[in-house]
XYZ file of C-alpha atoms in Angstrom:
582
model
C 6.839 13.754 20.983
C 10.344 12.413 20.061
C 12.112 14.031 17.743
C 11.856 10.951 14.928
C 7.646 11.563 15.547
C 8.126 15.790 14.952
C 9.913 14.710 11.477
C 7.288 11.836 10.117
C 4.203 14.547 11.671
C 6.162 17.643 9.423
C 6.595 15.205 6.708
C 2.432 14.190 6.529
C 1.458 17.616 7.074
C 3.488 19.016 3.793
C 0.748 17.046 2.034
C -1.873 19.419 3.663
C -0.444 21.912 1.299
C -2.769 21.544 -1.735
C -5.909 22.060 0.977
C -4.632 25.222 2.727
C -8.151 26.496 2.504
C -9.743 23.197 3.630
C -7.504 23.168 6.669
C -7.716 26.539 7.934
C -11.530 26.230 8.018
C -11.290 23.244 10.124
C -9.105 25.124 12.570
C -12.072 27.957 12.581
C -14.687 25.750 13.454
C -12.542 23.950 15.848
C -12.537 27.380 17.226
C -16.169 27.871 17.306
C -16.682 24.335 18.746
C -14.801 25.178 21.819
C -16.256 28.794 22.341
C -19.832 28.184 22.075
C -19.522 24.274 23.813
C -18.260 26.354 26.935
C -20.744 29.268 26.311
C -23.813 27.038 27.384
C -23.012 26.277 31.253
C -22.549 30.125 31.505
C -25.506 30.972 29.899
C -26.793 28.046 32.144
C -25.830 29.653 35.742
C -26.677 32.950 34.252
C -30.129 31.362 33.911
C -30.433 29.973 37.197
C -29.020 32.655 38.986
C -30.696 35.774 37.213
C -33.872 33.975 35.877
C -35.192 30.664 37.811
C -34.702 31.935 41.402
C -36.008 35.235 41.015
C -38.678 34.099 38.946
C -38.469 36.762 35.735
C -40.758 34.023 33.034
C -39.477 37.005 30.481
C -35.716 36.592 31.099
C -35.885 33.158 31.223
C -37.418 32.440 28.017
C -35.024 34.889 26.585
C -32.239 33.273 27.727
C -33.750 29.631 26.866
C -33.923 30.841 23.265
C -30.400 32.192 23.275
C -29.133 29.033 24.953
C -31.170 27.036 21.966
C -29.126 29.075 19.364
C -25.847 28.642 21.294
C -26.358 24.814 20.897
C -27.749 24.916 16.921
C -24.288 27.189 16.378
C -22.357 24.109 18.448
C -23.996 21.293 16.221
C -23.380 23.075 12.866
C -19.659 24.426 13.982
C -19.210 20.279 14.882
C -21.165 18.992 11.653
C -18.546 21.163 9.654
C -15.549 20.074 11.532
C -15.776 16.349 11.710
C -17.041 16.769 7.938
C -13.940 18.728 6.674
C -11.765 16.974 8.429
C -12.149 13.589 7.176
C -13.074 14.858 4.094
C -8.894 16.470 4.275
C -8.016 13.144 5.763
C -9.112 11.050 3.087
C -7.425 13.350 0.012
C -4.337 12.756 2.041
C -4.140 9.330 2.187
C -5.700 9.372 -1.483
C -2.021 11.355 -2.422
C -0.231 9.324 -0.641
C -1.508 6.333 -2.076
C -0.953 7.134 -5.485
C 2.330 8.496 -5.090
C 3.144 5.070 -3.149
C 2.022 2.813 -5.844
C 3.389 4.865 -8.557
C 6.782 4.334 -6.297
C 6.331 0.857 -6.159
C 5.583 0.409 -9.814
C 9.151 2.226 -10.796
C 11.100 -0.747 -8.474
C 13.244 -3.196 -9.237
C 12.534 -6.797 -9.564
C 15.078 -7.531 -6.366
C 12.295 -5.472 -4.606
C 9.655 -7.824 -4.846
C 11.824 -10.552 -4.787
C 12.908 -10.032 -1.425
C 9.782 -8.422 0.038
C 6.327 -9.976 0.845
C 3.024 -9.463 -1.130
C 1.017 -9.344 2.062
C 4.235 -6.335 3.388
C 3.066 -4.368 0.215
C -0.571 -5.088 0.723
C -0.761 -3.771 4.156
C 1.634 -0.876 3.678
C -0.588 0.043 0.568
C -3.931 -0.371 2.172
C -4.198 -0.517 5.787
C -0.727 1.668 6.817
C -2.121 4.238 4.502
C -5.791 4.191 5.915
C -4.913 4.828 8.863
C -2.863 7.417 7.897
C -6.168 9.400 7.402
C -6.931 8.887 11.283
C -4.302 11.667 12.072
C -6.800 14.032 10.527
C -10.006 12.448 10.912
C -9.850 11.231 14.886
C -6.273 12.406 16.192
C -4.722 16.085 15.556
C -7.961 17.893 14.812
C -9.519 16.686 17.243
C -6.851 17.027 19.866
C -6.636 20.509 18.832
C -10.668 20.978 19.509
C -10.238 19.088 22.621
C -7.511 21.016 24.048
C -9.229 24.187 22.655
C -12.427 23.253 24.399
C -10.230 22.682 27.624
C -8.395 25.865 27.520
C -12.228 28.228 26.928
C -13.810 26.198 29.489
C -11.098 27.221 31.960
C -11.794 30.670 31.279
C -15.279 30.482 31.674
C -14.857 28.651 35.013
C -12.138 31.244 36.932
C -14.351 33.935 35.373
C -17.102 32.631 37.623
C -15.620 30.908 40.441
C -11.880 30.991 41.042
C -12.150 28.930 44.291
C -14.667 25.949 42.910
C -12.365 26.072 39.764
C -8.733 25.650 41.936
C -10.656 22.448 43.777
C -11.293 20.935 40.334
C -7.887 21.281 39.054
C -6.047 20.082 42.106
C -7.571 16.521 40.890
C -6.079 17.180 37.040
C -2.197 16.204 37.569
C -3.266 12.544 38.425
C -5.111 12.206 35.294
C -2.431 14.242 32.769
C 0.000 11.512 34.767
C -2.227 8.940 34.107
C -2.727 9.628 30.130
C 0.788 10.356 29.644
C 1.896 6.503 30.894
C -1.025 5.118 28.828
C 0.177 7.002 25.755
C 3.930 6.204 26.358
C 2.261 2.025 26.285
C -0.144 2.067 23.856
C 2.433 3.205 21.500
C 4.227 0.311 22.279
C 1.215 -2.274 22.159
C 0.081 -0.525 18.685
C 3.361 -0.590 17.180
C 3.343 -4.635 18.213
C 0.088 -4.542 16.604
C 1.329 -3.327 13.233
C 3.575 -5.850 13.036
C 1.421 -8.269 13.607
C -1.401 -7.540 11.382
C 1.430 -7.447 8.677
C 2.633 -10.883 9.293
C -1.141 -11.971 9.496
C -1.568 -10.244 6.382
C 1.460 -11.931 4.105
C 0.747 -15.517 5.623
C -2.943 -15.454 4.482
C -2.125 -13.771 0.958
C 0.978 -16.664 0.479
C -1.776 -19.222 1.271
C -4.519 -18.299 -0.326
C -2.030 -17.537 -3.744
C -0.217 -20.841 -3.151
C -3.600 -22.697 -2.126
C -2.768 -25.634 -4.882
C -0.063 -26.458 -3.521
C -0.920 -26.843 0.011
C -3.739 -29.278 -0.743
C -1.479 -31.121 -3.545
C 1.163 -31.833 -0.704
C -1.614 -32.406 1.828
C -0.624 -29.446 3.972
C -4.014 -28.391 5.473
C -3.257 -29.272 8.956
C 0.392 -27.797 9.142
C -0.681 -24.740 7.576
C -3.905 -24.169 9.776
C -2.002 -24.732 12.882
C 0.686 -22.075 11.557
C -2.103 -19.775 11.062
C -3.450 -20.816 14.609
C -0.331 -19.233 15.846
C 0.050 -15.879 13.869
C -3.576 -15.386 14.526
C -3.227 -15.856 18.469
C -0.741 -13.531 18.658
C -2.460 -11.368 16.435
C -4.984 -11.469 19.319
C -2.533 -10.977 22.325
C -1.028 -7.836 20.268
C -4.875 -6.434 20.404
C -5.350 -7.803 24.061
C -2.449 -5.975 25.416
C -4.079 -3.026 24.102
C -7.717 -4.194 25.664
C -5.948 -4.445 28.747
C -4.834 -0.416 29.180
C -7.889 0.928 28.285
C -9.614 -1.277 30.592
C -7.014 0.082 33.496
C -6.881 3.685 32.037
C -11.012 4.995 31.525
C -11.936 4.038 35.140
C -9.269 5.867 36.425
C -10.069 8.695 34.335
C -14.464 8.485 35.724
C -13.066 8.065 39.260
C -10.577 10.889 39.097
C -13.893 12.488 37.761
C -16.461 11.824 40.087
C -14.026 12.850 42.899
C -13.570 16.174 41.347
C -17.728 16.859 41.126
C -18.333 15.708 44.626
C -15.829 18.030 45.796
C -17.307 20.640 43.751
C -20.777 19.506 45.335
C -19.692 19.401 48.700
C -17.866 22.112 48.943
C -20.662 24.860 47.089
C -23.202 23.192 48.985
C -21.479 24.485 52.269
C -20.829 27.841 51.012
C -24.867 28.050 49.801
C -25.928 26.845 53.201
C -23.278 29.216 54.926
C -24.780 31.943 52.935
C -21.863 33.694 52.280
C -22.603 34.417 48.884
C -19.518 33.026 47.266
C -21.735 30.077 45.467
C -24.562 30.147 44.074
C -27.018 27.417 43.069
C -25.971 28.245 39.016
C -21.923 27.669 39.713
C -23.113 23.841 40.859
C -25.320 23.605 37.773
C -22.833 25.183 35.531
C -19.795 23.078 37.416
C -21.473 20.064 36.628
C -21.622 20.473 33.093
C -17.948 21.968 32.846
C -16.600 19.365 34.626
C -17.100 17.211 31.912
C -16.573 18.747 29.363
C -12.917 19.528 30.938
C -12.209 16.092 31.833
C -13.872 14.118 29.034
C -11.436 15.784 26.857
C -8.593 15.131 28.610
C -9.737 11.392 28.521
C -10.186 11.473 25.235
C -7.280 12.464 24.535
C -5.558 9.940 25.408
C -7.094 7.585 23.257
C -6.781 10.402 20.662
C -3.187 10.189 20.711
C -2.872 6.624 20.590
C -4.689 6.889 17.502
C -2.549 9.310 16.312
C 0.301 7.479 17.236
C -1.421 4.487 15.157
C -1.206 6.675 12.484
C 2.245 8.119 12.806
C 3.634 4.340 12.624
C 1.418 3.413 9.997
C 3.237 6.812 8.273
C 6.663 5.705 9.274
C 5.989 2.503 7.646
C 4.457 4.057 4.773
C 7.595 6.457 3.925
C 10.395 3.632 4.582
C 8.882 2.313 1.461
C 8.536 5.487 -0.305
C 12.666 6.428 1.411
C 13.392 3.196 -1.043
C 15.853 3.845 -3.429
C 15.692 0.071 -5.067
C 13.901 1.457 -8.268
C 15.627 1.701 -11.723
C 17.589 4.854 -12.816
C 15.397 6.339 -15.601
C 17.697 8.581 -16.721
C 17.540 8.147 -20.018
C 16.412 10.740 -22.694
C 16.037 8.583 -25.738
C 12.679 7.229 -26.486
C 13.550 4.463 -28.478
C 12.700 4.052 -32.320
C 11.442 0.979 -33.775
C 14.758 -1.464 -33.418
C 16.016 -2.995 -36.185
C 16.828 -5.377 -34.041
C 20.786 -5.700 -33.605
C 21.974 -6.373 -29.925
C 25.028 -6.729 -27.824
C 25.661 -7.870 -24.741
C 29.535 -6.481 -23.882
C 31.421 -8.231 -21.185
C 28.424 -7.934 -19.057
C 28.598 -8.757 -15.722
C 25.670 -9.071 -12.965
C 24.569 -11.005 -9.816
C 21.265 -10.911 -7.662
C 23.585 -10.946 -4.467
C 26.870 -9.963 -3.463
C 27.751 -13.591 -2.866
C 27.741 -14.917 -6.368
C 27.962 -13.683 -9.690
C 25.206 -14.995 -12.295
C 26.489 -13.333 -15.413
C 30.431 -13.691 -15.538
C 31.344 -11.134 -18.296
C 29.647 -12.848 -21.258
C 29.502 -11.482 -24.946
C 26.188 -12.511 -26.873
C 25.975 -10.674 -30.425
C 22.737 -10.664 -31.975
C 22.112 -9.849 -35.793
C 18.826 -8.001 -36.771
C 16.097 -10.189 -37.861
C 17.898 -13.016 -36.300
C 16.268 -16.068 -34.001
C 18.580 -17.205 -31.563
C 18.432 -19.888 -28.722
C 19.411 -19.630 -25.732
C 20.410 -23.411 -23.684
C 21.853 -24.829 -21.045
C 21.071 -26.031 -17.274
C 18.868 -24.610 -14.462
C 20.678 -21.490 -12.964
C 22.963 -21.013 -15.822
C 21.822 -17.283 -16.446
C 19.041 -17.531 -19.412
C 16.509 -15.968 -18.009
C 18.554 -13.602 -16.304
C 19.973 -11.948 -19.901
C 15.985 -11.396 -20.818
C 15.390 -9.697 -17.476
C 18.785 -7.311 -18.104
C 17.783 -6.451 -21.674
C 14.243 -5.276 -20.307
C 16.424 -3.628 -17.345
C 14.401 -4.770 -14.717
C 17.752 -5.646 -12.888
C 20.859 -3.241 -13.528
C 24.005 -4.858 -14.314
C 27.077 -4.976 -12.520
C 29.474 -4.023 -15.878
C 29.916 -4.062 -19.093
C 26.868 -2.684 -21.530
C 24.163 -3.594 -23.054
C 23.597 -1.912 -26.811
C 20.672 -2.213 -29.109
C 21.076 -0.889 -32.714
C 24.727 0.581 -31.171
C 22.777 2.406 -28.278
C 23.233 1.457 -24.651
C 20.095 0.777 -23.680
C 20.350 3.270 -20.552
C 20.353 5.944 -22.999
C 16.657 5.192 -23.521
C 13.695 6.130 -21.477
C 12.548 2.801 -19.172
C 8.906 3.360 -20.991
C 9.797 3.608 -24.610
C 12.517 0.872 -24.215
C 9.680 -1.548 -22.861
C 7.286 -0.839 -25.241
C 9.570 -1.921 -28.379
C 10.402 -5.677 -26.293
C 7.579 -8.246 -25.910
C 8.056 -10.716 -24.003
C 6.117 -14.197 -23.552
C 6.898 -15.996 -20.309
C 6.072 -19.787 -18.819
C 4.148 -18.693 -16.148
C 1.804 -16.510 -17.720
C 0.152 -13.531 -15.254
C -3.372 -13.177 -16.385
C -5.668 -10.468 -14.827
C -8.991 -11.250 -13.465
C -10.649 -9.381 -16.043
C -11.518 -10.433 -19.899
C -9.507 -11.809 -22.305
C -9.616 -8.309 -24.747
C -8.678 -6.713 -21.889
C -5.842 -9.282 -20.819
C -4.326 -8.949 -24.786
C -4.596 -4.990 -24.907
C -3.586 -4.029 -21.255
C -6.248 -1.597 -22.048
C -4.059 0.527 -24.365
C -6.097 2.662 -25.724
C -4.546 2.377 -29.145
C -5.339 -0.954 -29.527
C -8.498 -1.724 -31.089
C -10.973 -4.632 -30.917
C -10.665 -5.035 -34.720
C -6.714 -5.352 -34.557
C -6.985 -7.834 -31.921
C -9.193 -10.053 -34.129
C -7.080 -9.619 -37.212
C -3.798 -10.174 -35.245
C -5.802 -13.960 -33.786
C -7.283 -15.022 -37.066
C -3.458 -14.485 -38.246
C -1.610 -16.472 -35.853
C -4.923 -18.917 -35.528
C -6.076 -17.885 -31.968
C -9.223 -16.465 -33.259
C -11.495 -20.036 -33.395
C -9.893 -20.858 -29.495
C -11.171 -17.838 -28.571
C -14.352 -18.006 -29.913
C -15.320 -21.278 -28.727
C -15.386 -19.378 -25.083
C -18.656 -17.918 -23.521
C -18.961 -14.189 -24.390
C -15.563 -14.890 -26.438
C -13.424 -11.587 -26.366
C -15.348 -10.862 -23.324
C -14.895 -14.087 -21.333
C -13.806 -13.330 -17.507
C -10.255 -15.490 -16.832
C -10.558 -14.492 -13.212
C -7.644 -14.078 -10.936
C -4.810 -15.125 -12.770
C -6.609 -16.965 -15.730
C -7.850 -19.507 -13.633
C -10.719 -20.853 -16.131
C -8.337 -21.228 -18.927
C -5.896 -24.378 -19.100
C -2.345 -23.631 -19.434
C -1.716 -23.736 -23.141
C -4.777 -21.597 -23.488
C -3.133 -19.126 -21.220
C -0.067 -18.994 -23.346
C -1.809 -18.242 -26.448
C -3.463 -15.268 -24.844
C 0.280 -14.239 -23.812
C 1.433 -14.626 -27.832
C -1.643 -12.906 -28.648
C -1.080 -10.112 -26.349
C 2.750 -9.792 -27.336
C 1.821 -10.146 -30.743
C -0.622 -6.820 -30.788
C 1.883 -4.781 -29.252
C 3.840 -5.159 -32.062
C 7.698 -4.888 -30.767
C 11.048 -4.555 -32.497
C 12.126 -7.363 -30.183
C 10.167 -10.548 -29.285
C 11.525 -12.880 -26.199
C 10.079 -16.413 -25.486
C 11.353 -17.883 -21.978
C 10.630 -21.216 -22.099
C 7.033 -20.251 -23.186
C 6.106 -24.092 -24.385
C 7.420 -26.264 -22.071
C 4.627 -27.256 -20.575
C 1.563 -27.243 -22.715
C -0.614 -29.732 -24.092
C -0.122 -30.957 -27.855
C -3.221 -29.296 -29.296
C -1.918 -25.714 -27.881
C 1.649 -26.774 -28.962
C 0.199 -26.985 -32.571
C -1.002 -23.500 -32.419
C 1.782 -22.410 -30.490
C 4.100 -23.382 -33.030
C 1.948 -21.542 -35.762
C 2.096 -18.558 -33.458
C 5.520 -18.773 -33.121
C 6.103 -18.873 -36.604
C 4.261 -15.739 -37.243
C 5.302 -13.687 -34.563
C 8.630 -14.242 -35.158
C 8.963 -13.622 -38.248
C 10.868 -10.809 -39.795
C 11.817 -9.358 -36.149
C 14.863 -10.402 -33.750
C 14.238 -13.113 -31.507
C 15.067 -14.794 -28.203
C 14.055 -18.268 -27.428
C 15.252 -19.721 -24.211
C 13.457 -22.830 -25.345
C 13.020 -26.703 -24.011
C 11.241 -27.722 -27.540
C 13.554 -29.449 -30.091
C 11.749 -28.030 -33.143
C 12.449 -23.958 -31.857
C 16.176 -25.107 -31.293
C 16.515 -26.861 -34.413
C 15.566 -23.909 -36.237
C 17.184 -21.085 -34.502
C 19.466 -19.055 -36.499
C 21.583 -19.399 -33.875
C 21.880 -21.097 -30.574
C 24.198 -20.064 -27.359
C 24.683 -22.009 -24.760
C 25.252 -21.062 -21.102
C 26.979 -22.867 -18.167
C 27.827 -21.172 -14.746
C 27.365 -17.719 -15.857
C 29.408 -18.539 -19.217
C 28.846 -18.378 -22.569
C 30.176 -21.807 -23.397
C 29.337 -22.158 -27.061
C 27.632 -20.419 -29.567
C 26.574 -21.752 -33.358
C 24.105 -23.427 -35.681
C 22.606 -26.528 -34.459
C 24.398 -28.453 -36.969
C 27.462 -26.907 -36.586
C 27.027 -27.410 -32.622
C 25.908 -31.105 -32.624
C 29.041 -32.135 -34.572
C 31.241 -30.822 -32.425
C 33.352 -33.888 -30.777
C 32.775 -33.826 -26.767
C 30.688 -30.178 -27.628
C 28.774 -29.547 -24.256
C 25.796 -28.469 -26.521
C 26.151 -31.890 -28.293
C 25.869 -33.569 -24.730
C 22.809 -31.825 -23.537
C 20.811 -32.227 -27.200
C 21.024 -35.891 -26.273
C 20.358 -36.314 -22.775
C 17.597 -33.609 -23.164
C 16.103 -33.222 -26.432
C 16.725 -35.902 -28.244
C 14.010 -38.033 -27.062
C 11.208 -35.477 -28.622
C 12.794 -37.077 -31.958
């Protein structure tokens, strides 16, 4: 085992810690497996020997009986063992699991931006179950196996040193023989990994993006992408077809060799008469035979799924080794804002090649509505994803009510900003469920009350089942200005100190703009709010509107103060942009 496979094995078993009971009882019956699996060939030739050719009926039924209760010991010492150690394997992967998600959850946005859904997927779900194979089908069951080996060993030089040296002298090949197929299966399943994970994002991208590929008439170039990934999805698994097809008849012939040795060479002795074989060692040698050499066939394919499970684990714990997630250090839980925030010389880009943010000052007053302009890529959306600290800037600071908003816990910051976004994420579950999150502390009756007062309530109810109508995946049955009023609804509830609309109605239809508007109104009102907006009417009335260009802050004032400003940049964009919705 190389020395990066001894750290990720200590590193899985520390999670054995919470079932030190659980684990040292598997290790007993292991025990009792391998004693009383090697006990039955002895009491076999004992039989044979002492019972059958003499011809003692009394001995012999004694001696079936106690091999009968050797066997009932072997079934319930194996029923117990394969039992407790899945059952171990599968709270394993269970704390893993968690403690992976709960890892992922705490990452930055950058994370997911640069990383795959279908990565996460199969690191989450497939990485981690077979994680559980260490346990279930690879270390335990080495350990049995090897156990097993080690008693029947015993048992044989105990009662024939010479039949047990011939059976041995045929063992090197094989131990050879598994140690090259372990050294390339590891190979072939680490290819296989990789593969299944590339599989695994290409399908989940699809299937997400499925729209689009049948908009832009992409069936055929997609399928024939897929045709690829999948095939050598397939030579990845071949590969490994291929050494167990070489390795297991290598391992019978080895095998066979080593009993007709055995045969051969006790059947001389019993017809020489010499009295160094007797007619139980070849009854008792053909049973230990295989249960020597099965093993150590086994093995093999024990450690390969070991080895599965060890990359799987290595995989696993490069994700959980991830420091991308966002410094909660902060021991504030933040009171209901008043609403007051600064944005001081901040500074912030997504790469190391180019800034985003170029040291801009935005001052917000409480209760205020400001509006945030200006062209693709000039940094609005980014300022709503620093104040929620999703990203961490660069420099400068960030204060609400005078407090940097590090100094605040992640969770209690969160909770007091709402945001309502274009692209609103629905889950596939029903719409009280979508507006609450499930809190707990939201009730059905404030739900109602909070649509009948920003008139969602009559939308809602014009559904099947109403508050319990199923959006599926990502609100798929609802249009997207019906989507958008569940998102006000559900920011609305929550009731935050801060309320941020990014570009939340610029693309809905003009009966769901109507009620948007109304919504907008409402929810708005008497909190501080953040508009980056492609509507005249929320610019208009904006207490205040900024403008961005580059990075920059490039102007900042009332609309009217703004549009008659001579060659103003905001006076430019209002009308090659917005002044056609007048």
């Amino acid at each position: 085992m190389k020395a990066s496979d001894t750290k990720i094995f200590r590193r899985i078993m520390e999670y054995t810690k919470p079932y030190k009971t659980r684990y040292y009882w598997v290790i007993f019956f292991a025990v009792t497996l391998s004693v009383f699996a090697a006990l039955r060939p002895f009491l076999l030739k004992r039989t044979v020997d002492n019972y059958i050719q003499p011809e003692d009926a009394t001995g012999l039924l004694f001696f079936i009986l106690l091999m009968g209760s050797a066997l009932i010991v072997e079934v319930i010492s194996q029923f117990y063992f394969v039992f407790l150690a899945n059952w171990l394997g599968q709270d394993i992967i269970r704390d893993i699991r968690v403690k992976l998600f709960g890892h992922m959850m705490s990452f930055k946005m950058k994370y997911f931006d640069n990383e795959p859904v279908g990565k996460l997927v199969t690191r989450s779900v497939f990485d981690i179950e077979s994680i559980s194979k260490i346990f279930s089908q690879g270390l335990f069951m080495i350990i049995s196996d090897l156990l097993k080996m080690v008693v029947v060993l015993l048992f044989m030089f105990y009662m024939n040193w010479k039949l047990t040296i011939i059976v041995m002298c045929a063992m090197p090949i094989l131990v050879y023989a598994t140690r090259v197929f372990q050294k390339k299966m590891q190979v072939a399943f680490e290819e296989v990994r990789t593969q299944i994970a590339n599989l695994n994002t290409f399908v989940q991208e699809r299937v997400t993006g499925m729209k689009i590929v049948q908009l832009f008439s992409r069936e055929d170039i997609e399928y024939e992408k897929f045709k690829v990934i999948n095939d050598k999805h397939k030579k990845a698994w071949v590969k490994n077809v291929w050494y167990n097809s070489i390795f297991f008849p290598i391992a019978d012939i080895v095998s066979s060799i080593s009993l007709g040795l055995v045969v051969w060479y006790g059947g001389m002795n019993i017809l020489a008469g010499n009295g160094t074989t007797t007619f139980g060692d070849l009854f008792s040698y053909t049973m230990f035979i295989g249960m020597l050499y099965n093993p150590l066939r086994q093995i093999a394919d024990k450690f390969n799924e070991m080895q599965m499970g060890m990359i799987a684990a290595n995989r696993v714990f490069e994700v959980l080794d991830m420091e991308g997630h966002i410094q909660d250090k902060g021991k504030v839980a933040a009171p209901t804002f008043k609403g007051n925030i600064d944005f001081n010389k901040v500074h912030f880009s997504y790469t190391n090649k180019e800034e985003v943010l170029k040291g801009i000052n935005i001052h917000v007053k409480e209760g205020e509505t400001i509006a945030i302009v200006g062209a693709t890529g000039a940094g609005k959306s980014t300022i709503i994803n620093l104040l929620n600290r999703f990203y961490e800037i660069n420099g400068g600071e960030i204060l609400i009510d005078g407090t940097n908003i590090k100094d605040f816990t992640l969770k209690s910051l969160r909770n007091q900003i709402a945001v309502v976004l274009q692209d609103v994420f629905l889950f596939a579950d029903t719409i009280h469920n979508n507006i609450t999150l499930e809190n707990p502390n939201i009730s059905r009756e404030a739900v109602i009350k909070a649509a009948k007062e920003i008139g969602v309530h009559d939308f809602i109810m014009t559904l099947p089942h109403g508050y319990d109508y199923n959006v599926k995946e990502r609100g798929v049955m609802l249009s997207s200005g019906q989507r958008q009023l569940i998102a006000f609804l559900r920011a609305f509830v929550s009731n935050p100190s801060i309320l941020i609309l990014d570009e939340a109605t610029s693309s809905i239809d003009s009966y769901s703009e109507d009620l948007i508007q109304r919504a907008t109104e409402t929810i708005t009102k008497g909190r501080t709010s953040i508009v980056i907006a492609h509507r005249l009417a929320t610019i208009v009335n904006a207490d205040k509107i900024i403008v961005m260009e580059k990075g920059n802050v490039v102007e900042q004032g009332t609309h009217y103060e703004l549009i008659n400003k001579a060659e103003g940049y905001y006076k430019n964009l209002y009308y090659s942009q917005f002044a056609v919705e007048s």
